[in-house]
N, CA, C and O atoms as a MOPAC input file, in Angstrom:
PM7 MOZYME 1SCF
protein

 N    -10.54700 1    -7.96400 1    26.92500 1
 C    -10.95600 1    -8.51000 1    26.28700 1
 C    -10.46000 1   -10.08900 1    26.91000 1
 O     -9.42100 1   -10.30800 1    27.53300 1
 N    -11.41100 1   -10.98300 1    26.58200 1
 C    -11.00800 1   -12.28000 1    26.95100 1
 C     -9.50200 1   -12.96200 1    26.20500 1
 O     -9.15100 1   -12.83400 1    25.03200 1
 N     -9.03000 1   -13.45500 1    26.94100 1
 C     -7.84000 1   -13.85600 1    25.27400 1
 C     -6.85300 1   -14.12400 1    26.54500 1
 O     -6.75900 1   -13.60100 1    27.65600 1
 N     -6.01400 1   -15.39700 1    25.73700 1
 C     -5.22400 1   -16.06200 1    26.73000 1
 C     -3.77400 1   -15.25400 1    27.10500 1
 O     -3.49000 1   -14.24300 1    26.46300 1
 N     -3.06700 1   -15.64500 1    27.94500 1
 C     -2.27600 1   -14.53100 1    28.29400 1
 C     -0.78300 1   -14.91300 1    27.21100 1
 O      0.15500 1   -15.56200 1    27.67200 1
 N     -0.78500 1   -14.60300 1    26.34300 1
 C      0.27600 1   -14.90600 1    25.30800 1
 C     -0.02700 1   -13.32100 1    24.19100 1
 O     -1.05400 1   -13.07600 1    23.55800 1
 N      1.15500 1   -12.53400 1    24.26300 1
 C      1.48700 1   -11.47800 1    23.68800 1
 C      1.72900 1   -11.56900 1    22.12600 1
 O      2.77700 1   -12.14800 1    21.84400 1
 N      1.18400 1   -11.24000 1    21.34500 1
 C      1.54900 1   -11.04200 1    19.94100 1
 C      2.67000 1    -9.63900 1    19.59800 1
 O      2.28500 1    -8.48300 1    19.41800 1
 N      3.82900 1   -10.01800 1    19.57500 1
 C      4.84100 1    -9.10400 1    19.03400 1
 C      5.11500 1    -9.14000 1    17.66500 1
 O      5.20900 1   -10.12400 1    16.93200 1
 N      5.23800 1    -7.88000 1    17.38900 1
 C      4.76400 1    -7.48700 1    15.57500 1
 C      6.16400 1    -6.19500 1    15.45600 1
 O      6.21000 1    -5.02900 1    15.84900 1
 N      7.16600 1    -7.06000 1    14.73800 1
 C      8.06200 1    -6.21700 1    14.10500 1
 C      7.91400 1    -5.95400 1    12.67400 1
 O      7.40600 1    -6.75700 1    11.89100 1
 N      8.45900 1    -4.58900 1    12.30000 1
 C      7.84100 1    -3.95800 1    10.86500 1
 C      9.22600 1    -3.82500 1    10.39100 1
 O     10.23600 1    -3.89400 1    11.09200 1
 N      9.17300 1    -3.66400 1     9.35800 1
 C     11.20200 1    -3.66400 1     8.58500 1
 C     10.51800 1    -3.72300 1     6.95200 1
 O      9.53300 1    -4.39100 1     6.63600 1
 N     11.24600 1    -2.92400 1     6.12700 1
 C     11.29700 1    -2.99900 1     5.00800 1
 C     11.72400 1    -4.07400 1     4.35700 1
 O     12.67000 1    -4.65000 1     4.89300 1
 N     11.33900 1    -4.49800 1     3.41800 1
 C     11.55000 1    -5.76900 1     2.53300 1
 C     13.26000 1    -6.27500 1     2.52900 1
 O     13.59800 1    -7.44500 1     2.70800 1
 N     14.11200 1    -5.26800 1     2.31700 1
 C     15.81700 1    -5.40700 1     2.22800 1
 C     16.04600 1    -5.76600 1     3.49600 1
 O     17.15400 1    -6.28300 1     3.63600 1
 N     15.54900 1    -5.70200 1     4.25300 1
 C     16.11700 1    -5.50900 1     5.72400 1
 C     15.78200 1    -7.02800 1     6.38800 1
 O     16.46100 1    -7.51700 1     7.29200 1
 N     14.65700 1    -7.65800 1     5.79700 1
 C     14.49500 1    -8.80600 1     6.29400 1
 C     15.66400 1    -9.94800 1     6.68500 1
 O     15.67000 1   -10.47400 1     7.79900 1
 N     16.45900 1   -10.21000 1     5.85100 1
 C     17.64900 1   -11.22800 1     5.65100 1
 C     18.27300 1   -10.80100 1     6.91500 1
 O     18.29300 1   -11.70800 1     7.74800 1
 N     18.92300 1    -9.39600 1     7.40600 1
 C     19.62800 1    -8.73900 1     8.24300 1
 C     18.42100 1    -9.16400 1     9.81800 1
 O     18.80800 1    -9.48000 1    10.94300 1
 N     17.38500 1    -9.06000 1     9.48200 1
 C     16.78200 1    -8.98200 1    11.11200 1
 C     16.44000 1   -10.37400 1    11.18900 1
 O     16.31900 1   -10.81200 1    12.33300 1
 N     16.22700 1   -11.30600 1    10.07700 1
 C     16.41600 1   -12.53500 1    10.31400 1
 C     17.43400 1   -13.29300 1    10.85700 1
 O     17.23400 1   -14.34700 1    11.46000 1
 N     18.81000 1   -12.66600 1    10.61700 1
 C     20.08000 1   -13.21900 1    11.27100 1
 C     20.32700 1   -12.75400 1    12.43400 1
 O     20.68400 1   -13.51700 1    13.33100 1
 N     20.17000 1   -11.28500 1    12.65700 1
 C     20.31200 1   -10.52800 1    14.48800 1
 C     19.14500 1   -11.80300 1    14.65000 1
 O     19.80200 1   -12.81700 1    14.88600 1
 N     17.92100 1   -12.08500 1    14.61900 1
 C     17.47000 1   -12.85000 1    15.70600 1
 C     17.72100 1   -14.17500 1    16.03000 1
 O     17.48100 1   -14.76500 1    17.08300 1
 N     18.40100 1   -14.71000 1    14.66700 1
 C     18.70500 1   -16.58400 1    15.07100 1
 C     19.97100 1   -16.08600 1    16.32800 1
 O     20.26200 1   -16.90100 1    17.20400 1
 N     20.57500 1   -14.85300 1    16.29800 1
 C     22.02600 1   -14.68100 1    17.39300 1
 C     21.25000 1   -14.98600 1    18.56600 1
 O     21.74300 1   -15.80700 1    19.34100 1
 N     19.74300 1   -14.31100 1    18.94300 1
 C     19.09400 1   -14.22900 1    20.21200 1
 C     18.22400 1   -15.67600 1    20.17600 1
 O     17.36800 1   -15.72500 1    21.06000 1
 N     18.28500 1   -16.63000 1    19.47300 1
 C     17.92100 1   -17.88000 1    19.86100 1
 C     16.16700 1   -18.28500 1    18.81000 1
 O     15.52300 1   -19.32200 1    18.65500 1
 N     15.98000 1   -16.81000 1    18.30500 1
 C     14.47700 1   -17.14500 1    17.36500 1
 C     14.89000 1   -17.91200 1    15.98800 1
 O     15.58800 1   -17.57400 1    15.03200 1
 N     14.40900 1   -18.68300 1    16.19300 1
 C     14.11800 1   -19.49800 1    14.09000 1
 C     13.29200 1   -19.11200 1    13.78900 1
 O     12.29500 1   -18.92800 1    14.48800 1
 N     13.43500 1   -18.82400 1    12.50400 1
 C     12.45300 1   -18.37600 1    11.59000 1
 C     11.78600 1   -19.49900 1    11.40100 1
 O     12.54300 1   -20.43400 1    11.13900 1
 N     10.12200 1   -19.91100 1    11.44700 1
 C      8.88700 1   -20.39500 1    10.92800 1
 C      8.53800 1   -20.41500 1     9.69600 1
 O      7.68700 1   -21.27500 1     9.46900 1
 N      8.95600 1   -19.61700 1     8.53000 1
 C      8.18100 1   -18.96500 1     7.48800 1
 C      7.20100 1   -18.26800 1     7.61900 1
 O      7.22300 1   -17.56400 1     8.62900 1
 N      6.20100 1   -18.17100 1     6.89100 1
 C      5.37500 1   -17.17100 1     6.92700 1
 C      3.90900 1   -17.92200 1     7.33500 1
 O      2.85200 1   -17.29500 1     7.39600 1
 N      4.01800 1   -19.22500 1     7.57500 1
 C      2.70700 1   -19.79200 1     8.05000 1
 C      1.58200 1   -19.36500 1     7.30800 1
 O      0.50500 1   -19.21800 1     7.88500 1
 N      1.73900 1   -19.08400 1     5.72500 1
 C      0.38400 1   -19.22200 1     4.63400 1
 C      0.29500 1   -17.42100 1     5.16200 1
 O     -0.68000 1   -16.95000 1     4.57500 1
 N      0.65100 1   -16.84600 1     5.62300 1
 C      0.16400 1   -15.59600 1     5.54100 1
 C      1.28000 1   -14.58900 1     5.00700 1
 O      2.16200 1   -14.21500 1     5.78000 1
 N      1.23700 1   -14.09800 1     3.52200 1
 C      2.10800 1   -12.95600 1     3.10800 1
 C      2.57100 1   -12.06600 1     3.77500 1
 O      1.87400 1   -11.33600 1     4.47900 1
 N      4.35600 1   -11.93500 1     3.62100 1
 C      4.72800 1   -10.92600 1     4.06500 1
 C      4.63000 1   -10.73700 1     5.95300 1
 O      4.72900 1    -9.71000 1     6.62500 1
 N      4.42400 1   -12.01800 1     6.34100 1
 C      4.24600 1   -11.91600 1     7.93000 1
 C      4.93500 1   -13.26900 1     7.90500 1
 O      4.53200 1   -14.27900 1     7.32800 1
 N      5.77300 1   -13.16000 1     8.45000 1
 C      6.91700 1   -14.23400 1     8.96600 1
 C      7.02100 1   -14.12300 1    10.56000 1
 O      7.23300 1   -13.18100 1    11.32400 1
 N      6.69000 1   -15.99700 1    10.79400 1
 C      6.70900 1   -16.27600 1    12.49200 1
 C      8.62100 1   -16.87100 1    12.90700 1
 O      9.45800 1   -17.53500 1    12.29600 1
 N      8.58200 1   -16.26200 1    14.07300 1
 C      9.75200 1   -16.99700 1    14.84800 1
 C      9.24600 1   -17.58300 1    16.35300 1
 O      8.42000 1   -17.14600 1    17.15400 1
 N      9.87000 1   -18.43300 1    16.36200 1
 C     10.17400 1   -19.25600 1    17.75700 1
 C     11.52100 1   -19.23000 1    19.02100 1
 O     12.73000 1   -19.36400 1    18.83400 1
 N     10.88500 1   -19.04100 1    20.11200 1
 C     12.06900 1   -19.06600 1    20.65100 1
 C     12.79200 1   -20.27100 1    21.16400 1
 O     12.18000 1   -20.79200 1    22.09700 1
 N     13.71700 1   -20.77200 1    20.89500 1
 C     14.24200 1   -21.81300 1    20.94300 1
 C     15.27900 1   -22.27100 1    22.09800 1
 O     15.49300 1   -23.43300 1    22.44000 1
 N     15.91200 1   -21.02300 1    22.65800 1
 C     16.86200 1   -20.90700 1    23.75000 1
 C     15.80300 1   -20.80900 1    25.66400 1
 O     15.16000 1   -19.99800 1    26.33100 1
 N     16.29500 1   -22.29500 1    25.72100 1
 C     15.26100 1   -22.28300 1    27.07100 1
 C     15.47700 1   -21.21400 1    28.20800 1
 O     14.76200 1   -20.90500 1    29.16100 1
 N     16.18200 1   -20.95100 1    27.96600 1
 C     16.51700 1   -19.85800 1    29.32200 1
 C     15.99000 1   -18.69600 1    28.83400 1
 O     15.33100 1   -18.03400 1    29.63600 1
 N     16.12300 1   -18.25100 1    27.64000 1
 C     15.95400 1   -17.06200 1    27.59500 1
 C     14.01300 1   -17.09600 1    27.19700 1
 O     13.26300 1   -16.14600 1    27.42000 1
 N     13.57000 1   -18.49800 1    26.56100 1
 C     12.23400 1   -18.36600 1    26.43200 1
 C     11.42700 1   -18.47400 1    28.04300 1
 O     10.23100 1   -18.25300 1    28.22900 1
 N     12.45600 1   -18.87900 1    29.12300 1
 C     11.36600 1   -18.97000 1    30.62900 1
 C     11.72400 1   -17.80200 1    31.10900 1
 O     11.29600 1   -17.63300 1    32.25100 1
 N     12.75400 1   -16.34400 1    30.40800 1
 C     12.65000 1   -15.61800 1    31.29400 1
 C     11.52900 1   -14.30900 1    30.44600 1
 O     11.35800 1   -13.19500 1    30.94200 1
 N     10.89000 1   -14.75600 1    29.14500 1
 C     10.51600 1   -13.81900 1    28.56600 1
 C      8.86400 1   -14.32900 1    28.51400 1
 O      8.55600 1   -15.50600 1    28.32800 1
 N      7.88800 1   -13.24400 1    28.70900 1
 C      6.60800 1   -13.75000 1    28.77400 1
 C      6.13000 1   -14.51300 1    27.54000 1
 O      6.63500 1   -14.35900 1    26.42800 1
 N      5.01700 1   -15.43500 1    27.83900 1
 C      4.47600 1   -16.13300 1    26.68700 1
 C      4.32800 1   -15.00300 1    25.50100 1
 O      3.82900 1   -13.89400 1    25.69000 1
 N      4.73700 1   -15.37500 1    24.51000 1
 C      4.71600 1   -14.45700 1    23.07300 1
 C      4.36100 1   -15.58500 1    21.76000 1
 O      4.20900 1   -16.79500 1    21.59700 1
 N      4.34700 1   -14.46700 1    21.06900 1
 C      4.47100 1   -14.68400 1    19.46100 1
 C      5.23400 1   -14.27800 1    18.85400 1
 O      5.40700 1   -13.29200 1    19.57100 1
 N      5.85700 1   -14.15500 1    18.15800 1
 C      7.19700 1   -13.44200 1    17.65100 1
 C      7.04300 1   -13.32600 1    16.01900 1
 O      7.41800 1   -14.26700 1    15.32000 1
 N      6.42500 1   -12.03100 1    15.38000 1
 C      6.66300 1   -12.00100 1    14.04800 1
 C      7.06100 1   -11.12900 1    13.39400 1
 O      6.98700 1   -10.04500 1    13.97300 1
 N      7.60500 1   -11.08300 1    12.07600 1
 C      8.44000 1    -9.67600 1    11.93300 1
 C      7.29100 1    -9.62800 1    10.04000 1
 O      6.98700 1   -10.43100 1     9.15800 1
 N      7.10900 1    -8.43700 1    10.29400 1
 C      5.97400 1    -7.95900 1     9.05700 1
 C      6.77500 1    -7.14700 1     8.03000 1
 O      7.63400 1    -6.34700 1     8.40300 1
 N      6.52200 1    -7.33100 1     6.88200 1
 C      6.74100 1    -6.49900 1     5.73800 1
 C      6.16200 1    -5.18500 1     5.82000 1
 O      4.94800 1    -5.15400 1     6.02500 1
 N      6.91200 1    -3.85100 1     5.67800 1
 C      5.93000 1    -2.63000 1     5.82900 1
 C      5.05500 1    -2.84900 1     4.89700 1
 O      5.39100 1    -3.63500 1     4.01100 1
 N      3.94600 1    -2.33800 1     4.84300 1
 C      2.58900 1    -2.39200 1     3.83300 1
 C      1.86800 1    -3.61800 1     4.13600 1
 O      0.65100 1    -3.57300 1     3.96200 1
 N      2.42400 1    -4.80300 1     4.59200 1
 C      1.52200 1    -6.08100 1     4.77500 1
 C      0.38700 1    -6.03900 1     4.63700 1
 O     -0.04500 1    -4.98700 1     5.10900 1
 N     -0.53600 1    -6.78600 1     4.13000 1
 C     -1.96700 1    -6.67700 1     4.04600 1
 C     -2.41800 1    -7.35500 1     5.36400 1
 O     -3.55700 1    -7.28500 1     5.82700 1
 N     -1.43700 1    -7.97800 1     5.87000 1
 C     -1.61300 1    -8.71800 1     7.07900 1
 C     -1.85500 1    -7.58200 1     8.16800 1
 O     -2.83300 1    -7.12700 1     8.76200 1
 N     -0.67500 1    -7.38000 1     8.14200 1
 C     -0.31000 1    -5.91100 1     9.37200 1
 C     -1.57700 1    -5.12200 1     9.28300 1
 O     -2.24000 1    -4.91700 1    10.30000 1
 N     -1.98800 1    -4.61700 1     7.97200 1
 C     -3.26900 1    -3.32800 1     8.13900 1
 C     -4.46000 1    -3.97700 1     8.81000 1
 O     -4.92700 1    -3.41100 1     9.79800 1
 N     -5.02000 1    -5.14800 1     8.36300 1
 C     -5.76600 1    -6.17500 1     9.20500 1
 C     -5.69500 1    -5.93900 1    10.67600 1
 O     -6.55100 1    -5.25000 1    11.23100 1
 N     -4.62900 1    -6.52700 1    11.38000 1
 C     -4.36100 1    -6.42000 1    12.54600 1
 C     -4.51400 1    -5.02900 1    13.19400 1
 O     -5.07200 1    -4.86400 1    14.28000 1
 N     -4.00400 1    -4.08500 1    12.48500 1
 C     -3.93600 1    -2.80500 1    13.09900 1
 C     -5.29400 1    -2.40700 1    13.15100 1
 O     -5.61400 1    -1.76800 1    14.15300 1
 N     -6.32600 1    -2.67900 1    12.14900 1
 C     -7.27300 1    -2.30100 1    11.95900 1
 C     -8.27800 1    -2.94600 1    12.88300 1
 O     -9.07500 1    -2.25000 1    13.51200 1
 N     -8.25600 1    -4.22500 1    12.97500 1
 C     -9.14600 1    -4.82000 1    13.95100 1
 C     -8.58300 1    -4.56700 1    15.49600 1
 O     -9.39900 1    -4.56900 1    16.41800 1
 N     -7.34400 1    -4.37500 1    15.72500 1
 C     -7.57800 1    -3.43000 1    17.26300 1
 C     -7.80500 1    -2.16100 1    17.65900 1
 O     -7.84900 1    -1.77600 1    18.82700 1
 N     -7.97900 1    -1.37500 1    16.48500 1
 C     -8.35300 1     0.43100 1    16.52200 1
 C     -9.89400 1    -0.20700 1    16.74200 1
 O    -10.60300 1     0.35900 1    17.57300 1
 N    -10.29200 1    -1.06600 1    16.20900 1
 C    -11.98200 1    -1.06000 1    15.95200 1
 C    -12.39500 1    -1.11600 1    17.38000 1
 O    -13.12000 1    -0.28400 1    17.92400 1
 N    -11.69300 1    -2.53200 1    18.13900 1
 C    -11.96700 1    -3.06700 1    19.00300 1
 C    -11.77000 1    -1.81500 1    20.61400 1
 O    -12.53300 1    -1.53800 1    21.54000 1
 N    -10.60700 1    -1.44500 1    20.30900 1
 C    -10.40300 1    -0.22600 1    21.31000 1
 C    -11.82600 1     0.56900 1    21.42500 1
 O    -12.35800 1     0.94600 1    22.46900 1
 N    -12.30400 1     0.72700 1    20.11000 1
 C    -13.82600 1     2.23500 1    20.30500 1
 C    -15.13000 1     1.47500 1    20.02300 1
 O    -16.18600 1     2.08100 1    19.84000 1
 N    -15.01400 1    -0.15300 1    19.98400 1
 C    -16.41100 1    -0.78300 1    19.98900 1
 C    -16.05200 1    -1.74200 1    21.04300 1
 O    -15.07000 1    -2.48400 1    20.99400 1
 N    -17.00000 1    -1.67500 1    22.10200 1
 C    -17.00400 1    -2.67200 1    23.45700 1
 C    -17.85700 1    -3.70100 1    22.98300 1
 O    -17.65100 1    -4.91400 1    22.93600 1
 N    -19.02100 1    -2.92100 1    22.58000 1
 C    -19.89100 1    -3.64500 1    22.14100 1
 C    -19.30600 1    -5.43600 1    21.24800 1
 O    -19.70500 1    -6.59100 1    21.39200 1
 N    -18.53200 1    -4.98300 1    20.62100 1
 C    -17.80300 1    -6.23700 1    19.50600 1
 C    -16.73200 1    -6.89300 1    20.41200 1
 O    -16.61300 1    -8.11300 1    20.30200 1
 N    -15.81400 1    -6.14200 1    21.42700 1
 C    -15.33800 1    -6.69100 1    22.58600 1
 C    -15.92100 1    -8.21300 1    23.36100 1
 O    -15.43600 1    -9.34400 1    23.39600 1
 N    -17.15200 1    -7.63600 1    23.92000 1
 C    -18.22000 1    -8.51300 1    24.62000 1
 C    -18.32400 1    -9.45900 1    23.85100 1
 O    -17.98900 1   -10.55000 1    24.31300 1
 N    -18.71500 1    -9.42100 1    22.70700 1
 C    -19.47000 1   -10.38100 1    21.80500 1
 C    -18.28600 1   -11.32000 1    21.56300 1
 O    -18.40100 1   -12.47700 1    21.96600 1
 N    -17.05500 1   -10.90900 1    20.89000 1
 C    -16.19000 1   -11.58800 1    20.70200 1
 C    -15.47900 1   -12.50600 1    22.20400 1
 O    -15.02600 1   -13.64900 1    22.13800 1
 N    -15.53400 1   -11.77100 1    23.30200 1
 C    -15.18500 1   -12.64400 1    24.07900 1
 C    -15.90200 1   -13.78100 1    24.85800 1
 O    -15.39600 1   -14.74400 1    25.43400 1
 N    -17.62500 1   -13.31400 1    24.69100 1
 C    -18.34100 1   -14.40800 1    24.97800 1
 C    -17.77600 1   -15.45400 1    23.81300 1
 O    -16.85100 1   -16.24100 1    24.01700 1
 N    -18.34700 1   -15.35200 1    22.81600 1
 C    -17.59400 1   -16.28500 1    21.40000 1
 C    -16.44100 1   -17.58500 1    21.87700 1
 O    -16.42100 1   -18.81500 1    21.81700 1
 N    -15.51600 1   -16.46400 1    22.38200 1
 C    -14.06600 1   -17.54800 1    22.81000 1
 C    -14.82500 1   -18.14600 1    23.86100 1
 O    -15.13100 1   -19.29800 1    23.55400 1
 N    -15.25600 1   -17.79300 1    25.01600 1
 C    -15.83200 1   -18.36500 1    26.00900 1
 C    -16.13900 1   -19.79800 1    25.71200 1
 O    -15.65500 1   -20.86100 1    26.10200 1
 N    -17.41500 1   -19.37200 1    24.62800 1
 C    -18.27000 1   -20.54800 1    24.20900 1
 C    -17.31600 1   -21.60500 1    23.76600 1
 O    -17.35300 1   -22.75700 1    24.20000 1
 N    -16.45000 1   -21.16400 1    22.87400 1
 C    -15.66300 1   -21.97900 1    22.15700 1
 C    -14.96000 1   -23.20400 1    23.13000 1
 O    -14.93000 1   -24.42800 1    23.00600 1
 N    -14.55600 1   -22.51100 1    23.89000 1
 C    -13.67500 1   -23.01100 1    24.97600 1
 C    -13.98800 1   -24.04200 1    25.67300 1
 O    -13.22600 1   -24.95900 1    25.97700 1
 N    -15.66600 1   -23.88200 1    26.08900 1
 C    -16.01900 1   -25.16800 1    26.50100 1
 C    -16.45100 1   -26.15100 1    25.87600 1
 O    -16.38400 1   -27.29900 1    26.31400 1
 N    -17.14300 1   -25.71300 1    24.34500 1
 C    -17.25700 1   -26.85200 1    23.45700 1
 C    -16.29400 1   -27.29000 1    23.18100 1
 O    -16.43200 1   -28.50700 1    23.30200 1
 N    -15.11300 1   -27.01600 1    22.79000 1
 C    -13.81100 1   -27.57200 1    22.17700 1
 C    -12.61500 1   -27.78300 1    23.36600 1
 O    -11.49200 1   -28.24000 1    23.15000 1
 N    -13.20900 1   -27.28000 1    24.83100 1
 C    -11.56600 1   -28.04700 1    25.78500 1
 C    -10.49800 1   -27.50100 1    25.10500 1
 O    -10.36800 1   -26.36100 1    24.65800 1
 N     -9.33300 1   -28.96600 1    25.06200 1
 C     -7.92900 1   -28.46000 1    24.75900 1
 C     -8.06200 1   -28.67500 1    23.23400 1
 O     -6.96200 1   -28.87000 1    22.71700 1
 N     -8.85000 1   -28.68900 1    22.57800 1
 C     -8.67100 1   -28.73700 1    20.93400 1
 C     -8.32900 1   -27.32100 1    20.30200 1
 O     -9.21300 1   -26.47700 1    20.15200 1
 N     -7.21100 1   -27.13000 1    19.99400 1
 C     -6.62000 1   -26.00500 1    19.77300 1
 C     -7.42000 1   -25.39500 1    18.23800 1
 O     -8.08700 1   -24.38000 1    18.03900 1
 N     -7.02200 1   -26.46100 1    17.37200 1
 C     -7.40800 1   -26.29600 1    16.28700 1
 C     -8.87700 1   -26.07400 1    15.99600 1
 O     -9.17500 1   -25.11300 1    15.28700 1
 N     -9.63000 1   -26.70500 1    16.37400 1
 C    -10.84500 1   -26.20900 1    16.40500 1
 C    -11.26000 1   -25.00800 1    16.98200 1
 O    -12.01000 1   -24.33200 1    16.27800 1
 N    -10.90500 1   -24.47500 1    18.31400 1
 C    -10.94300 1   -23.40000 1    18.95000 1
 C    -10.62600 1   -22.09100 1    17.68900 1
 O    -11.31300 1   -21.11600 1    17.38300 1
 N     -9.13300 1   -22.63500 1    17.10000 1
 C     -8.79500 1   -21.17400 1    16.31400 1
 C     -9.97400 1   -21.09300 1    15.10400 1
 O    -10.41100 1   -19.98000 1    14.80900 1
 N    -10.59300 1   -22.57000 1    14.25500 1
 C    -11.37000 1   -22.60500 1    13.61300 1
 C    -12.76000 1   -21.85800 1    13.51700 1
 O    -13.41000 1   -21.25500 1    12.66200 1
 N    -12.88200 1   -22.25800 1    15.00100 1
 C    -14.43500 1   -21.60100 1    15.70100 1
 C    -13.86700 1   -19.86400 1    15.63500 1
 O    -14.74100 1   -19.13800 1    15.16000 1
 N    -12.91600 1   -19.31800 1    15.92400 1
 C    -12.73800 1   -18.06400 1    16.29100 1
 C    -12.78000 1   -17.36600 1    15.03300 1
 O    -13.49100 1   -16.36900 1    14.90400 1
 N    -11.94900 1   -17.89300 1    13.93300 1
 C    -11.91600 1   -17.09800 1    12.70500 1
 C    -12.48300 1   -16.65200 1    12.46800 1
 O    -12.26700 1   -15.45500 1    12.27900 1
 N    -13.72600 1   -17.20200 1    12.26100 1
 C    -15.13600 1   -16.15900 1    11.41200 1
 C    -15.45100 1   -15.41900 1    11.80700 1
 O    -15.96700 1   -14.65800 1    10.98800 1
 N    -15.47500 1   -14.98300 1    13.07500 1
 C    -15.88900 1   -13.59800 1    13.84300 1
 C    -14.75000 1   -12.30100 1    13.61800 1
 O    -14.91700 1   -11.09000 1    13.47200 1
 N    -13.62600 1   -13.09200 1    13.66100 1
 C    -12.03600 1   -11.90000 1    13.55400 1
 C    -12.24700 1   -11.43800 1    12.52000 1
 O    -12.37700 1   -10.22200 1    12.38300 1
 N    -12.36700 1   -12.57600 1    11.19100 1
 C    -12.42000 1   -11.84800 1     9.53900 1
 C    -13.69700 1   -10.95700 1     9.84400 1
 O    -13.40600 1    -9.76200 1     9.79500 1
 N    -15.09300 1   -11.21000 1    10.15900 1
 C    -15.99400 1   -10.34900 1    10.32400 1
 C    -15.51000 1    -9.18700 1    10.70400 1
 O    -15.74700 1    -8.18700 1    10.02700 1
 N    -14.65600 1    -9.11400 1    11.99400 1
 C    -14.70100 1    -7.79200 1    12.50800 1
 C    -13.73500 1    -6.98700 1    12.05400 1
 O    -13.75300 1    -5.76600 1    12.21000 1
 N    -12.29300 1    -8.00200 1    11.11400 1
 C    -11.75000 1    -7.21800 1    10.63700 1
 C    -12.28100 1    -6.42400 1     9.22800 1
 O    -11.90200 1    -5.34400 1     8.77600 1
 N    -13.01700 1    -7.10600 1     8.85300 1
 C    -13.65900 1    -6.89300 1     7.71100 1
 C    -14.53200 1    -5.31700 1     8.00300 1
 O    -14.29000 1    -4.37900 1     7.24300 1
 N    -15.14000 1    -5.21300 1     8.69500 1
 C    -16.00900 1    -4.26600 1     9.27500 1
 C    -15.09400 1    -3.11900 1     9.91700 1
 O    -15.41800 1    -1.94100 1    10.07400 1
 N    -13.87400 1    -3.72800 1    10.25200 1
 C    -13.02200 1    -2.25900 1    10.53600 1
 C    -12.14500 1    -1.53400 1     9.96400 1
 O    -11.63700 1    -0.50000 1    10.39900 1
 N    -11.87600 1    -2.27100 1     8.59700 1
 C    -11.30900 1    -2.01300 1     7.06700 1
 C    -12.39200 1    -0.85400 1     6.69900 1
 O    -12.00500 1     0.28300 1     6.42500 1
 N    -13.68200 1    -1.18500 1     6.70700 1
 C    -14.78400 1    -0.76900 1     5.91200 1
 C    -14.88500 1     0.40800 1     6.76700 1
 O    -15.02200 1     1.36600 1     6.00600 1
 N    -14.88500 1     0.76100 1     7.85700 1
 C    -15.26500 1     1.84600 1     8.56200 1
 C    -13.77400 1     3.17300 1     8.36300 1
 O    -13.67400 1     4.39000 1     8.20400 1
 N    -12.94900 1     2.09900 1     8.48700 1
 C    -11.38900 1     3.13500 1     7.93700 1
 C    -11.92900 1     3.83300 1     7.28100 1
 O    -12.38000 1     4.95400 1     7.51600 1
 N    -11.93600 1     2.86300 1     5.84600 1
 C    -12.36900 1     3.56900 1     4.64000 1
 C    -13.41800 1     4.32800 1     4.42900 1
 O    -13.36100 1     5.18000 1     3.54200 1
 N    -14.60700 1     4.15700 1     5.22500 1
 C    -15.89900 1     5.03600 1     5.14200 1
 C    -15.91700 1     6.72900 1     6.17100 1
 O    -16.77900 1     7.60400 1     6.24000 1
 N    -14.16100 1     6.56200 1     7.02000 1
 C    -14.21200 1     7.84600 1     7.21100 1
 C    -13.32300 1     8.58900 1     6.67300 1
 O    -13.18900 1     9.81000 1     6.75600 1
 N    -12.59800 1     7.68400 1     6.01100 1
 C    -11.44400 1     8.62400 1     4.62500 1
 C    -12.66800 1     9.54000 1     3.49400 1
 O    -12.77100 1    10.72600 1     3.18200 1
 N    -13.18400 1     8.71600 1     3.25400 1
 C    -13.92400 1     9.16300 1     2.15100 1
 C    -15.20700 1    10.46300 1     2.93700 1
 O    -16.01600 1    11.04500 1     2.21500 1

């Protein structure tokens, strides 16, 4: 799939362990940014310049076990692995958005979000249909 070369890293922990995980991440240069509007998904950024340079570009999150956001991300990932037609559609959409919005990241994200939500809803519905 067409994508920016940034890895999303998600660590999943029980709610009671989050303070400990946040503290340990701080010792290696990750600063907690809050949930950025997504319940039970906490974002972190690497501020140590040497560590940041030695790592591939990434977004780092800690999700609480059972988080709705985590379920959606996993459903999206699994759906895209088995539906190449949607991979093609989303990739083409992203390329068109890049051409349209150039370096306006917020406009690109807003333009991409509707299709990502649509695919996520299809993925969750597909999972539910498979269970019943």
